[in-house]
Coordinates of C-alpha atoms in Angstrom, one line a residue:
Chain U
X1 CA 21.9 -33.0 -25.7
X2 CA 18.9 -34.3 -27.3
X3 CA 17.1 -32.4 -30.1
X4 CA 14.5 -30.2 -28.4
X5 CA 11.0 -31.4 -29.0
X6 CA 8.5 -29.1 -30.7
X7 CA 6.8 -27.3 -27.8
X8 CA 3.7 -25.6 -29.3
X9 CA 1.5 -28.7 -29.3
X10 CA 2.4 -29.7 -25.8
X11 CA 1.8 -26.1 -24.6
X12 CA -1.8 -26.3 -26.0
X13 CA -2.3 -29.7 -24.3
X14 CA -1.0 -28.3 -21.0
X15 CA -3.3 -25.3 -21.2
X16 CA -6.3 -27.6 -21.8
X17 CA -5.3 -29.8 -18.9
X18 CA -4.9 -26.8 -16.6
X19 CA -8.5 -25.6 -17.5
X20 CA -9.8 -29.1 -16.7
X21 CA -7.9 -29.2 -13.4
X22 CA -9.1 -25.8 -12.4
X23 CA -12.7 -26.9 -13.1
X24 CA -12.2 -30.0 -11.0
X25 CA -10.6 -27.9 -8.2
X26 CA -13.7 -25.6 -8.2
X27 CA -16.0 -28.6 -7.9
X28 CA -14.1 -30.4 -5.1
X29 CA -14.6 -29.3 -1.5
X30 CA -16.5 -29.9 1.7
X31 CA -19.2 -27.2 1.1
X32 CA -22.1 -28.0 -1.3
X33 CA -22.3 -25.9 -4.4
X34 CA -25.9 -26.7 -5.1
X35 CA -27.3 -24.6 -2.2
X36 CA -28.2 -20.9 -2.4
X37 CA -24.8 -19.9 -1.3
X38 CA -23.1 -21.9 -4.0
X39 CA -21.9 -18.9 -6.0
X40 CA -20.6 -17.3 -2.9
X41 CA -18.7 -20.5 -1.9
X42 CA -17.0 -20.5 -5.3
X43 CA -16.0 -16.9 -5.0
X44 CA -14.9 -16.9 -1.4
X45 CA -13.3 -20.3 -1.2
X46 CA -12.9 -22.4 -4.4
X47 CA -11.6 -19.8 -6.8
X48 CA -9.1 -18.4 -4.3
X49 CA -7.8 -21.8 -3.5
X50 CA -7.5 -22.8 -7.2
X51 CA -5.7 -19.5 -8.0
X52 CA -3.4 -20.0 -5.0
X53 CA -2.4 -23.5 -6.1
X54 CA -1.8 -22.3 -9.7
X55 CA 0.2 -19.3 -8.7
X56 CA 2.3 -21.1 -6.1
X57 CA 3.0 -24.0 -8.5
X58 CA 4.0 -21.7 -11.4
X59 CA 6.1 -19.6 -9.1
X60 CA 8.0 -22.5 -7.5
X61 CA 8.7 -24.1 -10.9
X62 CA 10.0 -20.8 -12.3
X63 CA 12.0 -20.2 -9.1
X64 CA 13.5 -23.7 -9.6
X65 CA 14.4 -22.9 -13.2
X66 CA 16.2 -19.7 -12.2
X67 CA 17.9 -21.3 -9.3
X68 CA 19.1 -24.2 -11.5
X69 CA 20.4 -21.6 -13.9
X70 CA 22.2 -19.7 -11.2
X71 CA 23.7 -22.9 -9.7
X72 CA 24.4 -24.3 -13.2
X73 CA 23.0 -27.6 -12.0
X74 CA 19.7 -29.2 -12.7
X75 CA 19.3 -30.9 -9.3
X76 CA 18.6 -28.0 -7.0
X77 CA 15.3 -26.9 -5.7
X78 CA 15.0 -23.6 -3.9
X79 CA 12.5 -25.1 -1.4
X80 CA 14.9 -27.9 -0.3
X81 CA 18.3 -26.2 -0.8
X82 CA 18.1 -23.3 1.5
X83 CA 15.8 -20.7 0.1
X84 CA 12.6 -22.1 1.6
X85 CA 14.3 -22.9 5.0
X86 CA 15.8 -19.4 5.0
X87 CA 12.4 -17.9 4.4
X88 CA 11.0 -19.9 7.3
X89 CA 13.9 -18.6 9.5
X90 CA 13.0 -15.0 8.5
X91 CA 9.3 -15.5 9.4
X92 CA 10.4 -17.1 12.7
X93 CA 12.6 -14.2 13.5
X94 CA 9.7 -11.9 12.8
X95 CA 7.4 -13.9 15.0
X96 CA 9.8 -13.6 17.9
X97 CA 10.9 -10.0 17.4
X98 CA 7.6 -8.5 16.2
X99 CA 4.8 -11.0 16.8
X100 CA 2.0 -8.6 15.7
X101 CA 3.6 -7.8 12.3
X102 CA 1.4 -7.9 9.3
X103 CA 1.6 -10.7 6.7
X104 CA 3.2 -8.3 4.3
X105 CA 6.0 -7.5 6.7
X106 CA 6.5 -11.2 7.4
X107 CA 6.7 -11.8 3.7
X108 CA 9.3 -9.1 3.4
X109 CA 11.3 -10.6 6.2
X110 CA 11.0 -14.1 4.6
X111 CA 12.1 -12.8 1.2
X112 CA 15.1 -10.9 2.7
X113 CA 16.2 -14.0 4.6
X114 CA 15.7 -16.2 1.5
X115 CA 17.9 -13.7 -0.5
X116 CA 20.7 -14.0 2.0
X117 CA 20.3 -17.7 2.4
X118 CA 20.2 -18.4 -1.3
X119 CA 23.2 -16.1 -2.1
X120 CA 25.3 -17.9 0.6
X121 CA 24.3 -21.2 -1.0
X122 CA 25.4 -20.1 -4.4
X123 CA 28.7 -18.7 -3.1
X124 CA 29.5 -22.0 -1.4
X125 CA 28.2 -24.2 -4.2
X126 CA 30.6 -22.4 -6.6
X127 CA 33.6 -23.8 -4.7
X128 CA 32.5 -27.3 -5.5
X129 CA 34.4 -29.0 -8.3
X130 CA 32.4 -28.6 -11.6
X131 CA 33.4 -32.1 -12.6
X132 CA 31.2 -33.6 -10.0
X133 CA 27.6 -32.5 -10.8
X134 CA 26.0 -34.7 -8.2
X135 CA 28.0 -33.0 -5.4
X136 CA 25.8 -29.8 -5.9
X137 CA 22.4 -31.4 -5.0
X138 CA 24.1 -33.3 -2.2
X139 CA 25.5 -30.1 -0.8
X140 CA 22.2 -28.4 -1.4
X141 CA 20.4 -31.0 0.7
X142 CA 23.0 -30.7 3.4
X143 CA 22.8 -26.9 3.3
X144 CA 19.0 -26.9 3.4
X145 CA 19.2 -29.3 6.3
X146 CA 21.7 -27.0 8.2
X147 CA 19.4 -23.9 7.7
X148 CA 16.4 -26.0 8.7
X149 CA 18.2 -27.3 11.8
X150 CA 19.1 -23.8 12.7
X151 CA 15.5 -22.7 12.3
X152 CA 14.4 -25.7 14.4
X153 CA 16.9 -24.8 17.2
X154 CA 15.7 -21.2 17.3
X155 CA 12.1 -22.4 17.4
X156 CA 12.9 -24.9 20.1
X157 CA 14.4 -22.2 22.3
X158 CA 11.5 -19.9 21.7
X159 CA 9.0 -22.7 22.2
X160 CA 7.6 -22.3 18.7
X161 CA 8.4 -25.7 17.4
X162 CA 4.9 -26.8 16.5
X163 CA 4.1 -23.3 15.3
X164 CA 7.0 -23.6 12.9
X165 CA 5.4 -26.6 11.3
X166 CA 2.8 -24.2 9.8
X167 CA 5.5 -22.9 7.5
X168 CA 7.4 -26.1 7.0
X169 CA 4.5 -28.1 5.8
X170 CA 2.8 -26.4 2.9
X171 CA -0.9 -26.5 2.6
X172 CA -3.8 -24.6 1.2
X173 CA -6.5 -25.4 3.8
X174 CA -6.5 -21.8 5.1
X175 CA -6.6 -20.2 1.7
X176 CA -9.7 -18.1 1.0
X177 CA -10.7 -14.7 -0.2
X178 CA -8.6 -12.1 1.6
X179 CA -6.0 -14.5 2.8
X180 CA -3.9 -15.3 -0.2
X181 CA -3.8 -12.2 -2.4
X182 CA -0.1 -11.6 -1.9
X183 CA 0.5 -14.7 -4.1
X184 CA -0.5 -12.6 -7.1
X185 CA 3.0 -11.0 -6.8
X186 CA 4.2 -14.3 -8.3
X187 CA 2.5 -13.5 -11.6
X188 CA 4.4 -10.3 -11.8
X189 CA 7.6 -12.1 -11.0
X190 CA 6.9 -14.7 -13.7
X191 CA 6.4 -11.8 -16.1
X192 CA 9.8 -10.4 -15.1
X193 CA 11.4 -13.8 -15.6
X194 CA 9.8 -13.8 -19.1
X195 CA 11.2 -10.3 -19.8
X196 CA 14.8 -11.3 -18.8
X197 CA 14.5 -14.9 -20.2
X198 CA 17.2 -14.5 -22.9
X199 CA 19.6 -13.0 -20.4
X200 CA 19.0 -16.0 -18.1
X201 CA 19.8 -18.3 -21.0
X202 CA 23.1 -16.6 -21.5
X203 CA 23.7 -16.6 -17.7
X204 CA 23.5 -20.4 -17.8
X205 CA 26.5 -20.5 -20.1
X206 CA 28.7 -19.5 -17.3
X207 CA 30.5 -16.3 -16.3
X208 CA 33.2 -16.1 -19.0
X209 CA 30.9 -16.8 -21.9
X210 CA 28.2 -14.6 -20.5
X211 CA 30.6 -11.7 -19.9
X212 CA 32.0 -12.3 -23.4
X213 CA 28.6 -12.0 -24.9
X214 CA 28.2 -8.6 -23.2
X215 CA 26.0 -9.6 -20.2
X216 CA 26.2 -7.7 -17.0
X217 CA 26.8 -10.9 -15.1
X218 CA 26.6 -9.6 -11.5
X219 CA 23.4 -7.6 -12.0
X220 CA 21.8 -10.4 -13.8
X221 CA 22.7 -12.9 -11.1
X222 CA 21.3 -10.6 -8.4
X223 CA 18.1 -10.1 -10.4
X224 CA 17.7 -13.9 -10.6
X225 CA 18.4 -14.2 -6.9
X226 CA 15.9 -11.6 -6.1
X227 CA 13.2 -13.4 -8.1
X228 CA 13.9 -16.7 -6.5
X229 CA 14.0 -15.1 -3.0
X230 CA 10.8 -13.2 -3.5
X231 CA 8.9 -16.2 -4.8
X232 CA 10.2 -18.3 -1.9
X233 CA 9.3 -15.6 0.6
X234 CA 5.8 -15.0 -0.7
X235 CA 4.9 -18.7 -1.0
X236 CA 6.4 -19.8 2.3
X237 CA 4.7 -16.9 4.2
X238 CA 1.3 -17.5 2.5
X239 CA 1.0 -21.3 2.1
X240 CA 4.2 -22.8 3.5
X241 CA 7.0 -24.8 2.2
X242 CA 6.2 -27.0 -0.8
X243 CA 9.0 -29.2 -1.9
X244 CA 10.1 -30.8 -5.2
X245 CA 8.1 -28.6 -7.7
X246 CA 11.1 -26.4 -8.3
X247 CA 13.3 -29.4 -8.9
X248 CA 11.3 -31.9 -10.9
X249 CA 9.3 -29.6 -13.3
X250 CA 12.3 -27.5 -14.7
X251 CA 14.6 -30.5 -14.8
X252 CA 12.2 -32.6 -16.8
X253 CA 11.1 -29.7 -19.0
X254 CA 14.6 -28.6 -19.9
X255 CA 15.6 -32.2 -20.8
X256 CA 12.6 -32.5 -23.1
X257 CA 12.5 -29.0 -24.7
X258 CA 16.0 -27.7 -24.4
X259 CA 17.8 -24.9 -22.5
X260 CA 16.3 -21.8 -24.1
X261 CA 14.6 -20.2 -21.1
X262 CA 12.2 -18.1 -23.2
X263 CA 11.0 -21.2 -24.9
X264 CA 10.6 -23.4 -21.9
X265 CA 9.3 -20.8 -19.4
X266 CA 5.6 -21.1 -20.3
X267 CA 5.6 -24.9 -20.2
X268 CA 7.5 -24.9 -16.9
X269 CA 5.0 -22.4 -15.4
X270 CA 2.1 -24.5 -16.6
X271 CA 3.7 -27.8 -15.4
X272 CA 4.3 -26.4 -11.9
X273 CA 0.8 -25.0 -11.7
X274 CA -0.7 -28.3 -12.9
X275 CA 1.4 -30.4 -10.5
X276 CA 0.6 -28.3 -7.4
X277 CA -3.1 -28.0 -8.3
X278 CA -3.5 -31.7 -8.9
X279 CA -1.7 -32.6 -5.7
X280 CA -3.9 -30.2 -3.8
X281 CA -7.0 -31.8 -5.3
X282 CA -5.6 -35.2 -4.1
X283 CA -4.8 -33.6 -0.7
X284 CA -8.5 -32.5 -0.4
X285 CA -9.8 -36.0 -1.4
X286 CA -7.4 -38.4 0.4
X287 CA -9.1 -38.1 3.8
X288 CA -12.2 -36.2 2.8
X289 CA -13.7 -34.2 4.5
X290 CA -10.3 -33.6 6.2
X291 CA -7.2 -32.2 4.7
X292 CA -3.8 -33.7 4.1
X293 CA -1.1 -31.1 3.6
X294 CA -0.2 -30.7 -0.1
X295 CA 3.4 -30.6 1.0
X296 CA 3.0 -34.2 2.2
X297 CA 1.4 -35.3 -1.1
X298 CA 4.2 -33.6 -3.1
X299 CA 6.8 -35.2 -0.8
X300 CA 5.6 -38.6 -2.0
X301 CA 5.0 -37.7 -5.6
X302 CA 8.2 -35.6 -5.8
X303 CA 10.5 -38.2 -4.3
X304 CA 9.3 -40.7 -7.0
X305 CA 9.8 -38.0 -9.7
X306 CA 13.2 -37.0 -8.3
X307 CA 14.4 -40.6 -8.6
X308 CA 13.0 -40.7 -12.1
X309 CA 15.0 -37.6 -13.0
X310 CA 18.2 -39.1 -11.5
X311 CA 17.8 -42.4 -13.3
X312 CA 16.7 -41.0 -16.6
X313 CA 19.7 -38.7 -16.8
X314 CA 22.5 -41.0 -18.2
X315 CA 20.5 -41.8 -21.3
X316 CA 20.7 -38.2 -22.5
X317 CA 24.0 -37.2 -21.0
Chain B
X1 CA 19.4 -54.5 25.1
X2 CA 20.2 -57.2 27.6
X3 CA 21.3 -54.6 30.1
X4 CA 17.8 -53.2 30.4
X5 CA 15.9 -56.2 31.7
X6 CA 18.7 -56.9 34.1
X7 CA 18.7 -53.3 35.4
X8 CA 14.9 -53.3 35.7
X9 CA 15.0 -56.7 37.5
X10 CA 17.6 -55.3 39.9
X11 CA 15.5 -52.2 40.3
X12 CA 12.4 -54.4 41.1
X13 CA 14.5 -56.3 43.6
X14 CA 15.7 -53.1 45.2
X15 CA 12.2 -51.8 45.4
X16 CA 10.9 -55.0 46.9
X17 CA 13.7 -54.9 49.4
X18 CA 13.0 -51.3 50.2
X19 CA 9.4 -52.1 50.6
X20 CA 10.1 -55.0 52.9
X21 CA 12.6 -52.9 54.9
X22 CA 10.2 -50.1 55.4
X23 CA 6.9 -50.6 57.2
X24 CA 4.5 -52.0 54.5
X25 CA 1.7 -50.1 56.3
X26 CA 3.1 -46.8 54.9
X27 CA 2.7 -48.0 51.3
X28 CA -0.4 -47.1 49.2
X29 CA -1.6 -48.4 45.9
X30 CA -2.6 -45.6 43.5
X31 CA -3.8 -45.7 39.9
X32 CA -1.4 -44.5 37.3
X33 CA -1.6 -44.4 33.6
X34 CA 0.4 -47.6 33.4
X35 CA -1.8 -49.4 36.0
X36 CA -1.9 -49.6 39.8
X37 CA 1.4 -48.9 41.5
X38 CA 2.4 -49.4 45.1
X39 CA 4.3 -46.4 46.5
X40 CA 5.5 -45.3 49.9
X41 CA 3.3 -42.6 51.1
X42 CA 4.4 -39.1 51.9
X43 CA 7.5 -38.8 49.7
X44 CA 9.5 -35.8 51.0
X45 CA 11.2 -34.7 47.8
X46 CA 9.2 -34.9 44.6
X47 CA 10.2 -34.0 41.1
X48 CA 7.2 -33.4 38.7
X49 CA 7.5 -33.2 34.9
X50 CA 3.8 -32.8 34.1
X51 CA 2.0 -29.4 34.3
X52 CA -1.4 -31.0 35.2
X53 CA 0.3 -32.9 38.1
X54 CA 2.1 -29.8 39.3
X55 CA -1.2 -27.9 39.2
X56 CA -3.1 -30.5 41.3
X57 CA -0.3 -31.2 43.7
X58 CA 0.2 -27.5 44.2
X59 CA -3.5 -27.1 44.8
X60 CA -3.2 -29.8 47.5
X61 CA -0.7 -27.6 49.3
X62 CA 2.2 -30.0 48.8
X63 CA 5.6 -28.5 48.1
X64 CA 7.3 -29.6 44.9
X65 CA 11.1 -29.8 44.9
X66 CA 11.8 -30.3 41.1
X67 CA 10.0 -28.8 38.1
X68 CA 10.6 -28.3 34.4
X69 CA 12.0 -25.0 33.2
X70 CA 8.7 -23.6 32.1
X71 CA 5.4 -23.9 33.8
X72 CA 3.3 -22.0 31.2
X73 CA 0.4 -21.3 33.6
X74 CA 0.9 -17.9 35.3
X75 CA -1.0 -19.3 38.3
X76 CA 1.9 -21.7 39.0
X77 CA 4.4 -18.8 39.3
X78 CA 5.0 -19.4 43.0
X79 CA 5.7 -23.1 42.5
X80 CA 8.8 -22.3 40.4
X81 CA 10.2 -20.0 43.1
X82 CA 10.6 -22.8 45.6
X83 CA 11.8 -25.5 43.2
X84 CA 14.9 -26.6 41.4
X85 CA 14.7 -26.8 37.6
X86 CA 15.3 -30.5 36.6
X87 CA 15.1 -30.2 32.8
X88 CA 12.2 -29.4 30.4
X89 CA 8.8 -30.9 29.7
X90 CA 10.4 -33.0 26.9
X91 CA 13.8 -33.7 28.3
X92 CA 14.8 -34.4 31.9
X93 CA 18.1 -33.0 33.1
X94 CA 19.3 -36.3 34.7
X95 CA 22.2 -34.7 36.5
X96 CA 20.1 -32.0 38.1
X97 CA 17.5 -34.7 39.0
X98 CA 20.2 -36.9 40.5
X99 CA 21.5 -34.0 42.5
X100 CA 18.0 -33.4 43.8
X101 CA 17.8 -37.1 44.8
X102 CA 13.9 -37.2 44.8
X103 CA 11.9 -39.9 46.5
X104 CA 9.5 -39.9 43.6
X105 CA 9.4 -38.6 40.1
X106 CA 6.0 -37.9 38.4
X107 CA 5.8 -37.8 34.6
X108 CA 2.8 -37.5 32.4
X109 CA 1.6 -36.4 28.9
X110 CA 4.4 -34.8 27.1
X111 CA 7.0 -36.1 29.5
X112 CA 5.6 -39.6 29.8
X113 CA 8.1 -40.9 27.3
X114 CA 10.9 -39.9 29.7
X115 CA 9.7 -42.3 32.4
X116 CA 12.4 -44.8 31.5
X117 CA 15.2 -42.2 31.8
X118 CA 14.0 -40.8 35.1
X119 CA 13.4 -44.2 36.6
X120 CA 17.1 -44.8 36.5
X121 CA 17.5 -41.9 39.0
X122 CA 14.4 -42.4 41.2
X123 CA 11.1 -44.3 41.3
X124 CA 8.9 -42.9 38.6
X125 CA 5.2 -43.0 38.0
X126 CA 3.3 -42.0 34.8
X127 CA 0.3 -39.9 35.6
X128 CA -0.8 -39.1 32.0
X129 CA -4.4 -37.9 31.7
X130 CA -6.2 -39.0 28.6
X131 CA -8.5 -36.5 26.9
X132 CA -11.5 -38.6 26.2
X133 CA -12.4 -38.9 29.8
X134 CA -10.4 -36.1 31.3
X135 CA -12.8 -35.1 34.1
X136 CA -13.0 -38.6 35.6
X137 CA -9.2 -38.9 35.4
X138 CA -8.7 -35.4 36.9
X139 CA -10.9 -36.6 39.8
X140 CA -8.9 -39.9 40.1
X141 CA -5.6 -37.9 40.2
X142 CA -6.8 -35.6 43.0
X143 CA -7.8 -38.7 45.0
X144 CA -4.5 -40.4 44.2
X145 CA -2.3 -37.5 45.1
X146 CA -4.4 -36.9 48.3
X147 CA -3.7 -40.4 49.4
X148 CA -0.1 -40.4 48.3
X149 CA 0.8 -37.2 50.2
X150 CA -1.6 -37.8 53.1
X151 CA -3.6 -34.7 52.1
X152 CA -7.1 -36.2 51.9
X153 CA -8.3 -33.2 53.8
X154 CA -7.2 -30.9 51.1
X155 CA -8.4 -33.2 48.3
X156 CA -12.0 -33.2 49.5
X157 CA -12.8 -29.6 48.8
X158 CA -11.0 -29.8 45.4
X159 CA -13.2 -32.7 44.5
X160 CA -16.3 -30.9 45.7
X161 CA -15.3 -27.8 43.5
X162 CA -14.7 -30.1 40.5
X163 CA -18.0 -31.8 40.9
X164 CA -19.8 -28.4 41.2
X165 CA -18.0 -27.0 38.2
X166 CA -18.8 -30.0 36.1
X167 CA -22.5 -29.8 37.1
X168 CA -22.6 -26.1 36.3
X169 CA -21.0 -26.6 32.9
X170 CA -23.4 -29.4 32.1
X171 CA -26.4 -27.5 33.2
X172 CA -25.3 -24.4 31.2
X173 CA -24.8 -26.4 28.0
X174 CA -27.9 -28.6 28.4
X175 CA -30.3 -28.3 25.5
X176 CA -28.3 -25.5 23.9
X177 CA -27.5 -27.3 20.7
X178 CA -24.5 -28.8 19.0
X179 CA -20.9 -27.7 19.3
X180 CA -17.7 -28.0 17.3
X181 CA -14.3 -27.9 19.0
X182 CA -11.9 -25.9 16.8
X183 CA -8.2 -25.2 17.4
X184 CA -6.7 -22.3 15.6
X185 CA -3.0 -22.5 14.9
X186 CA -2.1 -19.1 13.5
X187 CA -4.0 -18.9 10.2
X188 CA -5.0 -22.6 10.1
X189 CA -7.6 -24.6 11.9
X190 CA -8.2 -28.2 13.0
X191 CA -11.3 -29.8 14.5
X192 CA -11.6 -32.2 17.4
X193 CA -14.2 -34.9 17.9
X194 CA -15.4 -37.1 20.8
X195 CA -12.4 -39.4 20.4
X196 CA -9.8 -36.7 20.6
X197 CA -7.8 -35.1 23.4
X198 CA -10.6 -32.6 23.8
X199 CA -13.3 -35.4 23.5
X200 CA -14.3 -35.0 27.2
X201 CA -16.1 -31.8 26.2
X202 CA -18.6 -34.0 24.4
X203 CA -18.3 -37.2 26.4
X204 CA -18.4 -35.9 29.9
X205 CA -20.3 -32.6 29.6
X206 CA -23.0 -34.2 27.3
X207 CA -22.6 -31.5 24.6
X208 CA -23.7 -33.0 21.3
X209 CA -21.0 -32.9 18.6
X210 CA -21.9 -30.9 15.4
X211 CA -20.2 -33.6 13.3
X212 CA -20.6 -37.0 15.0
X213 CA -18.4 -39.1 12.7
X214 CA -15.3 -37.0 13.3
X215 CA -12.2 -39.2 13.2
X216 CA -10.8 -40.1 16.6
X217 CA -7.4 -38.4 15.9
X218 CA -5.8 -37.3 19.1
X219 CA -4.2 -34.3 17.3
X220 CA -7.4 -33.3 15.6
X221 CA -8.0 -33.1 11.9
X222 CA -6.9 -30.3 9.6
X223 CA -9.9 -28.9 7.8
X224 CA -10.7 -25.9 5.5
X225 CA -13.1 -23.2 6.6
X226 CA -15.7 -24.8 4.3
X227 CA -15.8 -27.7 6.8
X228 CA -17.0 -25.3 9.5
X229 CA -19.5 -23.7 7.2
X230 CA -20.8 -27.2 6.2
X231 CA -20.9 -28.5 9.8
X232 CA -22.8 -25.3 10.8
X233 CA -22.5 -25.9 14.6
X234 CA -24.8 -24.0 17.1
X235 CA -21.7 -23.3 19.2
X236 CA -18.0 -23.0 18.4
X237 CA -15.7 -23.9 21.2
X238 CA -12.3 -22.3 20.3
X239 CA -8.8 -23.1 21.5
X240 CA -6.1 -20.7 20.4
X241 CA -2.9 -22.8 20.3
X242 CA -0.7 -19.8 19.7
X243 CA -2.1 -18.2 22.9
X244 CA -1.6 -21.5 24.8
X245 CA 2.1 -21.5 24.2
X246 CA 2.4 -17.8 24.8
X247 CA 3.4 -16.5 21.4
X248 CA 1.7 -13.2 20.5
X249 CA 0.7 -14.5 17.1
X250 CA -2.4 -14.0 15.1
X251 CA -5.3 -14.7 17.4
X252 CA -8.2 -17.1 17.0
X253 CA -10.8 -14.3 16.4
X254 CA -8.9 -13.0 13.5
X255 CA -8.5 -16.4 12.0
X256 CA -12.2 -17.3 12.3
X257 CA -13.5 -13.9 11.3
X258 CA -14.1 -14.7 7.6
X259 CA -17.0 -15.1 5.2
X260 CA -17.3 -18.8 5.6
X261 CA -17.4 -19.0 9.4
X262 CA -19.7 -15.9 9.4
X263 CA -22.5 -17.9 7.9
X264 CA -22.7 -20.5 10.8
X265 CA -25.4 -20.4 13.4
X266 CA -22.6 -20.1 16.1
X267 CA -21.1 -17.0 14.6
X268 CA -24.4 -15.2 13.7
X269 CA -25.8 -15.8 17.2
X270 CA -22.5 -14.8 18.8
X271 CA -22.2 -18.4 20.3
X272 CA -18.5 -18.6 20.2
X273 CA -16.7 -19.7 23.4
X274 CA -13.0 -19.1 23.8
X275 CA -11.4 -21.4 26.3
X276 CA -8.4 -20.5 28.4
X277 CA -6.0 -22.1 26.0
X278 CA -3.0 -22.9 28.3
X279 CA -5.2 -24.3 30.9
X280 CA -6.9 -26.6 28.4
X281 CA -3.9 -27.4 26.2
X282 CA -1.0 -27.6 28.7
X283 CA -2.6 -28.0 32.1
X284 CA -5.4 -30.3 31.0
X285 CA -6.6 -32.3 33.9
X286 CA -4.9 -30.2 36.6
X287 CA -7.2 -29.3 39.5
X288 CA -7.2 -25.5 39.1
X289 CA -6.7 -25.5 35.4
X290 CA -9.7 -27.7 34.8
X291 CA -11.8 -25.6 37.1
X292 CA -11.0 -22.5 35.0
X293 CA -11.8 -24.3 31.8
X294 CA -15.2 -25.6 33.2
X295 CA -16.0 -22.1 34.5
X296 CA -15.2 -20.6 31.0
X297 CA -17.6 -23.2 29.4
X298 CA -20.4 -22.5 31.9
X299 CA -20.0 -18.8 31.6
X300 CA -19.8 -19.1 27.8
X301 CA -23.0 -21.0 27.5
X302 CA -24.7 -18.8 30.1
X303 CA -23.8 -15.3 28.7
X304 CA -24.4 -15.8 24.9
X305 CA -27.7 -14.7 23.6

């Protein structure tokens, strides 16, 4: 492992960058701010959208960090290794069984399904030989694909295929005051992750070491799982499935700053928030005044970043 | 790949031979989406994979032998009763189709890509209706099916009704201001311009578009609610996609009822027209479905303050 880089300076830089991005985000949009309704537009539309992107980005990056800790592999992303797809399946089931259900109930169903789906992934991934680290992401993609295919099959039968695309393609176009507030749950979950950060660091050392150090391994694992599942459920139900953030941001941050969860957690949260917000700004500008789903932008950016992560690895291994 | 040209050449020969064998006087040339096609008139057994075509042919009083599994429009309920299911809108069941042995297969729109498959079983025509000039094409289809099935007598009143409905809708909308066609898809929205699948609302009913440089995307363009606020249309013409496909999801009114849409002229004056979604989205161009859409437009423009 490389020597961890001092983090404080970078954290300040990240905070400044986030403020700048947030300002840009408030200024970018179809409506004109100069008019009499400018202030209302900012309050009703721009600030909620900015907050939604920041919260989702931070949440997904933290979920990725915890997921990577649980799977003991830096190449998994909850959104493309089963959690996101399971959340989608939960919402789909809710749509079929109780179409009139509130968004809170749908979120609950999404989180529950994500919990089960993620737990199953971890159980199966543990059977893979630990000597083959690349097998885990490969299996993750296959697993995510299988859950996704199952969801598609159910949607096909229920004639909800295109409706499903609302959840499988994340975007912030519908975000405004009164339509995104559930995302604030993520800030609480990030706080919880901060609170248990040291225990997550120990968890990453593996069962034997962790138990030897006095950690209640099972409880801690389930707590991590619950955080990942809830973030997946809330974000998928509110803005849809946004890929790669949970993979790229923690993988790069941990390589740069080391494995201490408490130390890297703020920079990972800031990195995820900044990545999603900047991609959403691009998504708003690419075909102005129309919208491109932020999930599509991240698909392009994220694929490039994923390859970078893969190629960069041997140098530090 | 070499098999295909050979098969199609053989099919062409077979068709030509069949045409020569039958009395040529019984053949009629009708306009299809892929150009004019010469077909024997009065096919006895017909399989139809397009909801608009089913709607129009049913309105002409012609029995349909094969239909897709779901017809979406409740008004077509009695068609399903007398017909065999020959697959879905997107995927023909070729075995069922073969067992039915139809004289003619009609595809269109969502099923048009299956024309190659069904043509291996029976002569197939593509009767896709394009949304930019839907009304003209709906008219052409009624005439074509009338000639094809020898039901010109039934086609005439349908054409008269269509013309009257078009005139009524145009009159009602005349001079009432601009409109923006919006589709809600659960919580999200997209807008449709004159070049889109719902372009006929502007092109053929002479309703000015609130945003005239809207991209010509067939599937509409995803926008934020700020877009609607900025466009500030006099009228909102709303299509609820979730309702069109029969899911009981969040409805269009809930989606649009927010602070940004509330500021538009359309919303403050109550000038919001909800179109019968399935008729417009799935049965687009069918004789009775189009009549219901036009009536909703006429009624919408007439009843708002």
